[in-house]
Coordinates of C-alpha atoms and ligand atoms in Angstrom, one line a residue:
X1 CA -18.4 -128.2 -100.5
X2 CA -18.9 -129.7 -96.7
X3 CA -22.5 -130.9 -97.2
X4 CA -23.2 -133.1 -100.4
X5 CA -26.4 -135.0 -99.3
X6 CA -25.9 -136.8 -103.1
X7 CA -23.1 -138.7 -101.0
X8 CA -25.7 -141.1 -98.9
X9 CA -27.5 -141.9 -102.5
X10 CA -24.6 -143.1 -103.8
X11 CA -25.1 -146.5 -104.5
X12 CA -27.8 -149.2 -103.9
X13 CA -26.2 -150.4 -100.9
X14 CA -25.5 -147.1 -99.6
X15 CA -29.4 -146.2 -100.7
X16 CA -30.5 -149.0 -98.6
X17 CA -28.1 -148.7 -95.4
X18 CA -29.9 -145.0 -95.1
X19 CA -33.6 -145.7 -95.5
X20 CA -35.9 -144.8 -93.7
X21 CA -38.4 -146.6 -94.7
X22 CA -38.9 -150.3 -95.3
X23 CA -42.0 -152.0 -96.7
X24 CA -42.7 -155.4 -96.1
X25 CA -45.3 -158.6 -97.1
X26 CA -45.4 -158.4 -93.2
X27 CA -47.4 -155.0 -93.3
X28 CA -49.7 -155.5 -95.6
X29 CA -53.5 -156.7 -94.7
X30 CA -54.8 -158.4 -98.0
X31 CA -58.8 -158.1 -98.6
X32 CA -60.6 -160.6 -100.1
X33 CA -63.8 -160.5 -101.9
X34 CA -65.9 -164.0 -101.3
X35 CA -69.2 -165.0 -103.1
X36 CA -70.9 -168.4 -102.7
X37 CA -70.8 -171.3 -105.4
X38 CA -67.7 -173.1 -105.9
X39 CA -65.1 -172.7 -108.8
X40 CA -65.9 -169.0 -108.7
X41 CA -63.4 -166.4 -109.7
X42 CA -64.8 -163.0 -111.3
X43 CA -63.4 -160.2 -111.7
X44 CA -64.3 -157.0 -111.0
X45 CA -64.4 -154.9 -114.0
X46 CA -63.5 -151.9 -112.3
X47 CA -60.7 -153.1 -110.3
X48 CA -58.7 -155.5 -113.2
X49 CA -56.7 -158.0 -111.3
X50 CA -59.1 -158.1 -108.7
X51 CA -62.1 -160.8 -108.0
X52 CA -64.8 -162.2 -106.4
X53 CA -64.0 -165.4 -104.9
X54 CA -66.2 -168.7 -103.7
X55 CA -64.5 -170.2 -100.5
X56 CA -63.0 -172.8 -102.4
X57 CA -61.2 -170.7 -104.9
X58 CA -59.8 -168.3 -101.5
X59 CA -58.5 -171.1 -99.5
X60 CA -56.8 -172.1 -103.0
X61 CA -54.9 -168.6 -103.1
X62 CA -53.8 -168.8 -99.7
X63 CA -50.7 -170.6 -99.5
X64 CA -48.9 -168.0 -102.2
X65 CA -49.6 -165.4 -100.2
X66 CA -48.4 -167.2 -96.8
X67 CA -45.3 -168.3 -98.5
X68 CA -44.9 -164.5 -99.4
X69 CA -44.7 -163.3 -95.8
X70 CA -48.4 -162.0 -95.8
X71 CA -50.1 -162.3 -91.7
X72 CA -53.5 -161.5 -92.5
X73 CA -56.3 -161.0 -94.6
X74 CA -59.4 -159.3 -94.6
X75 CA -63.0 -160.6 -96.0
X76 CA -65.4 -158.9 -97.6
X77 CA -68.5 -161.1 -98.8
X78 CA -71.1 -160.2 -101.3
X79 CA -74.5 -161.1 -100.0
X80 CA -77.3 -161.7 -102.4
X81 CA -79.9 -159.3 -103.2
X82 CA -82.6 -161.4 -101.5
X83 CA -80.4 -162.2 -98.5
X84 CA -81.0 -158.1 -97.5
X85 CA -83.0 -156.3 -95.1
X86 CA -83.2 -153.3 -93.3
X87 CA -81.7 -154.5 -90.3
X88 CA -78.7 -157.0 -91.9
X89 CA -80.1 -160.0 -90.2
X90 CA -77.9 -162.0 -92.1
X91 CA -74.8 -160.5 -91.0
X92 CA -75.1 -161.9 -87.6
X93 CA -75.9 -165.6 -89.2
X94 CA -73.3 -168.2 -87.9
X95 CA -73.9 -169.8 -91.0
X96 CA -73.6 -167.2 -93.6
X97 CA -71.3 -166.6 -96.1
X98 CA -68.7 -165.0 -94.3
X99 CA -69.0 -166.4 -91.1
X100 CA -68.3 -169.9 -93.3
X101 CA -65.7 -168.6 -95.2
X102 CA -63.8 -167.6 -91.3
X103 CA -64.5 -171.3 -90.4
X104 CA -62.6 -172.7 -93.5
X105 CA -59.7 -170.5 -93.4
X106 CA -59.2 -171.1 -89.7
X107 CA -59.3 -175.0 -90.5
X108 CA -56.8 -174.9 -93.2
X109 CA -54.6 -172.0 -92.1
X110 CA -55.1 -171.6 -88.5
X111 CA -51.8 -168.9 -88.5
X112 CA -53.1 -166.6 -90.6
X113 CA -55.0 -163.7 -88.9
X114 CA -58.5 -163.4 -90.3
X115 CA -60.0 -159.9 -90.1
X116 CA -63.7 -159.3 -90.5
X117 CA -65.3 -156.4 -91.3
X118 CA -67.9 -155.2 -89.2
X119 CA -70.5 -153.2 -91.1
X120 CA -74.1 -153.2 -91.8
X121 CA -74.3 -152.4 -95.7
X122 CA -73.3 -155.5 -97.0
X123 CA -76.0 -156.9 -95.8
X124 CA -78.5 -153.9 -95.9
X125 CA -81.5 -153.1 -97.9
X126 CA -80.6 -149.6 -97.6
X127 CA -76.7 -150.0 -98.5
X128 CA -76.1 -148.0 -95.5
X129 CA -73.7 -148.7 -93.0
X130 CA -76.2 -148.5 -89.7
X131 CA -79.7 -149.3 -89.0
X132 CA -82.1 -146.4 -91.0
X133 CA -85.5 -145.0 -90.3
X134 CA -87.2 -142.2 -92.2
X135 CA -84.3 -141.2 -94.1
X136 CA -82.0 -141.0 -91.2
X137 CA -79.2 -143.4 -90.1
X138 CA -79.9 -144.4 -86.4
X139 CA -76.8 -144.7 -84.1
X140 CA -77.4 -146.6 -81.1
X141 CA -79.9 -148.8 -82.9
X142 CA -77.0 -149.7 -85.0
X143 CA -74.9 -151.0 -81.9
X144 CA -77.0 -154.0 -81.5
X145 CA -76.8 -155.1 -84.6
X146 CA -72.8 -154.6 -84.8
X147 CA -72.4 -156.2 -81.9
X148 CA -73.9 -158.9 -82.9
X149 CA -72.7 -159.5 -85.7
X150 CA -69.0 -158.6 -84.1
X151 CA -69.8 -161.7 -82.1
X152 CA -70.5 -164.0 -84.6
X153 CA -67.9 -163.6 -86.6
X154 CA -65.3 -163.8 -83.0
X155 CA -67.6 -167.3 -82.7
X156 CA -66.4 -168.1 -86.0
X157 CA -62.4 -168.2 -85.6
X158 CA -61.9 -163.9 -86.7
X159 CA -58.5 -163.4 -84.4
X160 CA -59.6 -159.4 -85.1
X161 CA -62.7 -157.3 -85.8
X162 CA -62.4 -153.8 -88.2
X163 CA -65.3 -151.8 -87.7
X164 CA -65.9 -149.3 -90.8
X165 CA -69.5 -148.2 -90.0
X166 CA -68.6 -145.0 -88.3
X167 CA -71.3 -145.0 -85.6
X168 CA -70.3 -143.3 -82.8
X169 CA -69.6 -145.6 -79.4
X170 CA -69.6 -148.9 -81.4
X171 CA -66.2 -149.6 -80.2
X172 CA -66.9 -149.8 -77.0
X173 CA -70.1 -151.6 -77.8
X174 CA -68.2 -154.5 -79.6
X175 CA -65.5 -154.6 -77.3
X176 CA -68.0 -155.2 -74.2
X177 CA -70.2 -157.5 -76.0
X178 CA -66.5 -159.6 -77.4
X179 CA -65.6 -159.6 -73.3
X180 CA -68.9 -160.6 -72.0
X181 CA -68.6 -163.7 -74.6
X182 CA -65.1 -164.7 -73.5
X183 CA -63.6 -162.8 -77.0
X184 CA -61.4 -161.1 -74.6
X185 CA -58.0 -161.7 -77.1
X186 CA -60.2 -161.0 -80.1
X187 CA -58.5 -157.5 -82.0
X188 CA -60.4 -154.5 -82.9
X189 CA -59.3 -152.2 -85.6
X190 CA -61.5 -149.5 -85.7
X191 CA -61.8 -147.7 -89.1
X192 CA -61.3 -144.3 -86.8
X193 CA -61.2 -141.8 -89.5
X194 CA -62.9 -142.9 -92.3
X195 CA -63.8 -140.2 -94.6
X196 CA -66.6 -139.8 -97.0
X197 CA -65.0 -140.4 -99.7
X198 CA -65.9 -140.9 -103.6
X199 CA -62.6 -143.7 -103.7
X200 CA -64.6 -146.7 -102.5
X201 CA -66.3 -146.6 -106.0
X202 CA -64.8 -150.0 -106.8
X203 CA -66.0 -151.7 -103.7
X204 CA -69.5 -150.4 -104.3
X205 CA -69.3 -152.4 -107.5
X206 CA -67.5 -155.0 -105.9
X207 CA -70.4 -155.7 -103.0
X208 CA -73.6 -153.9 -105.1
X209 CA -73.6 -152.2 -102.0
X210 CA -73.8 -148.4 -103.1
X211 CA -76.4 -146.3 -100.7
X212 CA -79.7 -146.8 -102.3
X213 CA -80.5 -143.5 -101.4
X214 CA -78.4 -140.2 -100.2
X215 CA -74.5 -140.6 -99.1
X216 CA -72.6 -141.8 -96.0
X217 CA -71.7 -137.8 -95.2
X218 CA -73.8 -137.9 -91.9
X219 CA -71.5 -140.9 -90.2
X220 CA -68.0 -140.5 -92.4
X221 CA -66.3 -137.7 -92.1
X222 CA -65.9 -134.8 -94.1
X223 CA -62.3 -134.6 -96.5
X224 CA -62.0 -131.3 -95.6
X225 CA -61.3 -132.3 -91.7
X226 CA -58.3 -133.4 -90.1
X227 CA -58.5 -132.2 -86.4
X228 CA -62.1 -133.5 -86.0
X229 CA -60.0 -136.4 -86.0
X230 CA -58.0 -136.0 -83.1
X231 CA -61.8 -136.4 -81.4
X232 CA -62.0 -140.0 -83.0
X233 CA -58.7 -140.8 -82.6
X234 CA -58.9 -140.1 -78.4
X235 CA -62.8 -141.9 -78.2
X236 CA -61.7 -145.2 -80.1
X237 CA -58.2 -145.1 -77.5
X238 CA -60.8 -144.7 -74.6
X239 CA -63.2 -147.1 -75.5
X240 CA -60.8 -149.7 -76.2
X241 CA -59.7 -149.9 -80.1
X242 CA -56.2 -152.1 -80.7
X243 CA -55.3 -150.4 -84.0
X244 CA -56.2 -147.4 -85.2
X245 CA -57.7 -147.0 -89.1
X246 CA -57.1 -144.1 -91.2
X247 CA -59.1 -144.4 -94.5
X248 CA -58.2 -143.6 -98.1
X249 CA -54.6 -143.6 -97.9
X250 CA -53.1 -141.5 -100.3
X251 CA -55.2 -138.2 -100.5
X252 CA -54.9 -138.5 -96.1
X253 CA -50.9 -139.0 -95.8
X254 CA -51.6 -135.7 -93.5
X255 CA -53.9 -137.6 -91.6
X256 CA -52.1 -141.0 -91.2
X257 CA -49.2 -138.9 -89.7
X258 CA -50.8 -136.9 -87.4
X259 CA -53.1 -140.2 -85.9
X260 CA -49.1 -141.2 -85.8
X261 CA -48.1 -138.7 -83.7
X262 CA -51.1 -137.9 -81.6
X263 CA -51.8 -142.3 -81.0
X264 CA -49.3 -144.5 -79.4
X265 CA -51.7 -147.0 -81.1
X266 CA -50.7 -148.6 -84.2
X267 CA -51.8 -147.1 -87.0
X268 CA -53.0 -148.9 -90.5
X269 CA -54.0 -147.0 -93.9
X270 CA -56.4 -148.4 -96.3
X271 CA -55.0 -148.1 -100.0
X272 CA -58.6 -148.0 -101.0
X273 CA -60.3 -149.8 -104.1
X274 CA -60.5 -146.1 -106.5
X275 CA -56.5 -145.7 -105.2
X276 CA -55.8 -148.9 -107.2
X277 CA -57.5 -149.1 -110.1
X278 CA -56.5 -145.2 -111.4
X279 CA -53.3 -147.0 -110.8
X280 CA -54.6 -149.9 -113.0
X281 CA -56.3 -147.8 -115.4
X282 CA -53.1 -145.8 -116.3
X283 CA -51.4 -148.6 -116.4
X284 CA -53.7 -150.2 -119.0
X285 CA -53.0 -147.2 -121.1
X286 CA -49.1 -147.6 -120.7
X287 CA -49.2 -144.5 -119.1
X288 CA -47.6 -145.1 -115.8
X289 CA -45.2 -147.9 -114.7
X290 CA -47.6 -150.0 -112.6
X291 CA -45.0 -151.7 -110.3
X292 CA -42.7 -148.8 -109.3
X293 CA -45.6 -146.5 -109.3
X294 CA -47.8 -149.4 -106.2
X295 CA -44.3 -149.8 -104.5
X296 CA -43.9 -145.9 -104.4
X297 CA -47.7 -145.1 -103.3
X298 CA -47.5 -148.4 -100.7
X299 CA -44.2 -147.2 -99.5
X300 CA -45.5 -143.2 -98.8
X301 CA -48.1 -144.5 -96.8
X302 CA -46.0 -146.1 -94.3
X303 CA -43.6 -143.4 -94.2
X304 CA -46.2 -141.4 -93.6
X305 CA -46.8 -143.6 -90.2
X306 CA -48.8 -146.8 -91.0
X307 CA -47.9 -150.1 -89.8
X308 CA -50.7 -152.1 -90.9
X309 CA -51.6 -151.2 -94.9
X310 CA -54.6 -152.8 -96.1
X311 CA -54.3 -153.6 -99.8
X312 CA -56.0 -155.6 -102.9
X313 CA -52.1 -155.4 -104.7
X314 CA -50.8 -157.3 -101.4
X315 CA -49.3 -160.6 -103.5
X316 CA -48.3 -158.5 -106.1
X317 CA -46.5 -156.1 -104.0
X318 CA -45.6 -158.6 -102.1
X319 CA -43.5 -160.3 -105.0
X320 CA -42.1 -157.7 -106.5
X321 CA -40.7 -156.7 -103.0
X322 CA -39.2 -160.4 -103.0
X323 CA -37.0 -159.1 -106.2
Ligands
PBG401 C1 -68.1 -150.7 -95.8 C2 -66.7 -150.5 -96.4 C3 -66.4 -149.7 -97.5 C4 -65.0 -149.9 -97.7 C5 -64.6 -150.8 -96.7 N1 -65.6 -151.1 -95.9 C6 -67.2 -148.8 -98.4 C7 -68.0 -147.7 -97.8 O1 -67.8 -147.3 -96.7 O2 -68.9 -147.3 -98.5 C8 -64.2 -149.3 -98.9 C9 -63.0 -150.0 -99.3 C10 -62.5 -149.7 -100.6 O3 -63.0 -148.8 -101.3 O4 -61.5 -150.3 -101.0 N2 -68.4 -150.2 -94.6

C-alpha cells in the first residue's frame, strides 16, 4: 500500500509535529461575572463552576490565570434591579459597577487586556439590548446610549470594547464617538453575527437579564442564516470593527469558517454559557469525560478559524493544556 495516512498518527510526537491545530491560554478571552459587596463568590446554579464575583474576589483570581498564559478577560456585571431603567442610565455611570471593577483591574494588572461589553440589557428595565418604545426596539436611539456608555468604560482603562447589542451602525457610532474622545487605540470587537439563540440561557440567569417581554429575534439573527452574514461581516469591516465576533460557537463552526475566509479580520467565537454547562451537566452524570470533551469542543472552534475564543472554562482549559 503507497498511502497509509495511519503513518503520520503514529505516535505522540509524530501526532503533534503534524497538527494543525494548536490551542493555547493565549487564545482564550476569560468572562467574568462581577456583583458588588465584597467577599462575594456565588455560583451560578446553572453553570457549576462558574460565579458571580465582588471586585475583590476577581482581582483575587487574577494572578492564576496570568500565570497561566491568559491576555484578557471580559466583564460582565450584574446590576441591581433598582439600578434599571428604560434607557440603561447606569451603564454610562463612571462610577458603576463595572466601570469600577475596569479601574481596579487596570491598577493591579495594568497588562492584562480588559474587555467590556457594550450592551444595554444589563442595565435595562426591559432586558433588551437597545433603547424600546411601544414594543419595538429602536436603533438609532440606541447609538447614544452605546456610545456612551462605550466611552465610559474607554475612560475607565477598557484597552477594547465588544459590542453584542446587534443594532445596526453602532460600530461606527462607537468608533467615532472613541476617536472624538482621544480613544483612538481603544479595540472594538464587534459581536458581528450574533444569532438568536436559546444558548445564552445561563447568562440570563447569570445577569437576571432575560427579555421581560418578546425575544431578541428582531436585532439577532436568525440560526437558519449564514450568508446574511457576509452583510454584517463587510458593514462592521467598513465601519471600523478590529475583530470580528461570531456567536455561539459550536452549533456555527459553518459560520466561524466562512467569516474566516470572507474577513482578513480576526475572527473570535464565543463558547457560550448553554455550550458549557450541557458539557457540565453530562459531566455531573458521568456521562461524558469533561476535560477531553472542553479541550475537543475549544479546539474545533479554532480549527474552524477563530483566534480569539471567549470562554467561562478558560483556567481550566487553560491548565489542563499546561499538562
Ligand atoms: C448581552 C449578551 C448576551 C451574551 C453576551 N452578551 C446575552 C444575550 O444576548 O441575550 C450571552 C453570553 C452567553 O450565553 O454566554 N448582550
Amino acid at each position: 500500500m503507497l498511502n497509509r495516512p495511519r503513518r503520520n498518527r503514529n505516535s505522540p510526537f509524530i501526532r503533534d509535529l503534524v497538527a494543525e491545530t494548536n490551542l493555547t491560554p493565549q487564545d482564550f478571552v476569560w468572562p467574568l461575572f462581577v456583583i458588588e459587596g465584597e467577599s462575594r463568590k456565588e455560583e451560578i446554579s446553572s453553570l457549576p463552576g462558574v460565579y458571580r464575583r465582588s471586585i475583590d474576589q476577581i482581582l483575587e483570581c487574577l494572578p492564576e490565570a496570568i500565570d497561566l498564559g491568559i491576555r484578557a478577560i471580559a466583564l460582565f456585571p450584574a446590576v441591581d434591579e433598582s439600578k434599571k431603567d428604560s434607557m440603561a442610565t447606569e451603564s454610562c455611570n463612571p462610577d458603576a459597577l463595572n466601570q469600577r471593577c475596569v479601574r481596579a483591574i487596570r491598577e493591579s494588572y495594568p497588562e492584562l487586556i480588559v474587555v467590556t461589553d457594550v450592551a444595554m440589557d444589563p442595565y435595562s428595565s426591559d432586558g433588551h439590548d437597545g433603547v424600546v418604545r411601544d414594543g419595538k426596539i429602536l436603533n438609532d436611539e440606541s447609538l447614544e446610549v452605546l456610545s456612551q456608555m462605550a466611552l465610559t468604560q474607554a475612560q475607565a482603562g477598557a484597552q477594547m470594547v465588544a459590542c453584542s447589542d446587534m443594532m445596526d451602525g453602532r460600530v461606527q457610532a462607537i468608533r467615532e464617538t472613541l476617536d472624538q474622545n482621544g480613544f483612538e487605540d481603544v479595540l472594538i470587537c464587534s459581536y458581528c453575527i450574533k444569532y438568536a439563540s436559546a444558548f445564552y440561557g445561563p447568562f440570563r440567569d447569570a445577569l437576571d437579564s432575560a427579555p421581560k417581554f418578546g425575544d431578541k429575534k428582531t436585532y439577532q439573527m436568525d440560526p437558519r442564516n449564514s450568508f446574511e452574514g457576509l452583510r454584517e461581516i463587510q458593514l462592521d469591516e467598513a465601519e471600523g470593527a478590529d475583530i470580528l465576533m461570531v456567536k455561539p460557537g459550536l452549533p456555527y463552526l459553518d459560520v466561524i469558517k466562512m467569516t474566516a475566509e470572507h474577513s482578513n479580520l480576526p475572527v473570535a467565537a464565543y463558547h457560550v454559557s448553554g455550550e458549557l454547562s450541557m458539557l457540565k451537566a453530562a459531566a455531573l452524570n458521568g456521562w461524558l469525560d469533561y476535560d477531553a470533551c472542553l479541550i475537543e469542543s475549544l479546539t474545533s472552534l479554532k480549527r474552524a478559524g477563530a483566534k480569539l475564543i471567549f470562554t467561562y472554562a478558560a483556567v481550566e482549559a487553560s491548565k489542563l493544556l499546561r499538562k
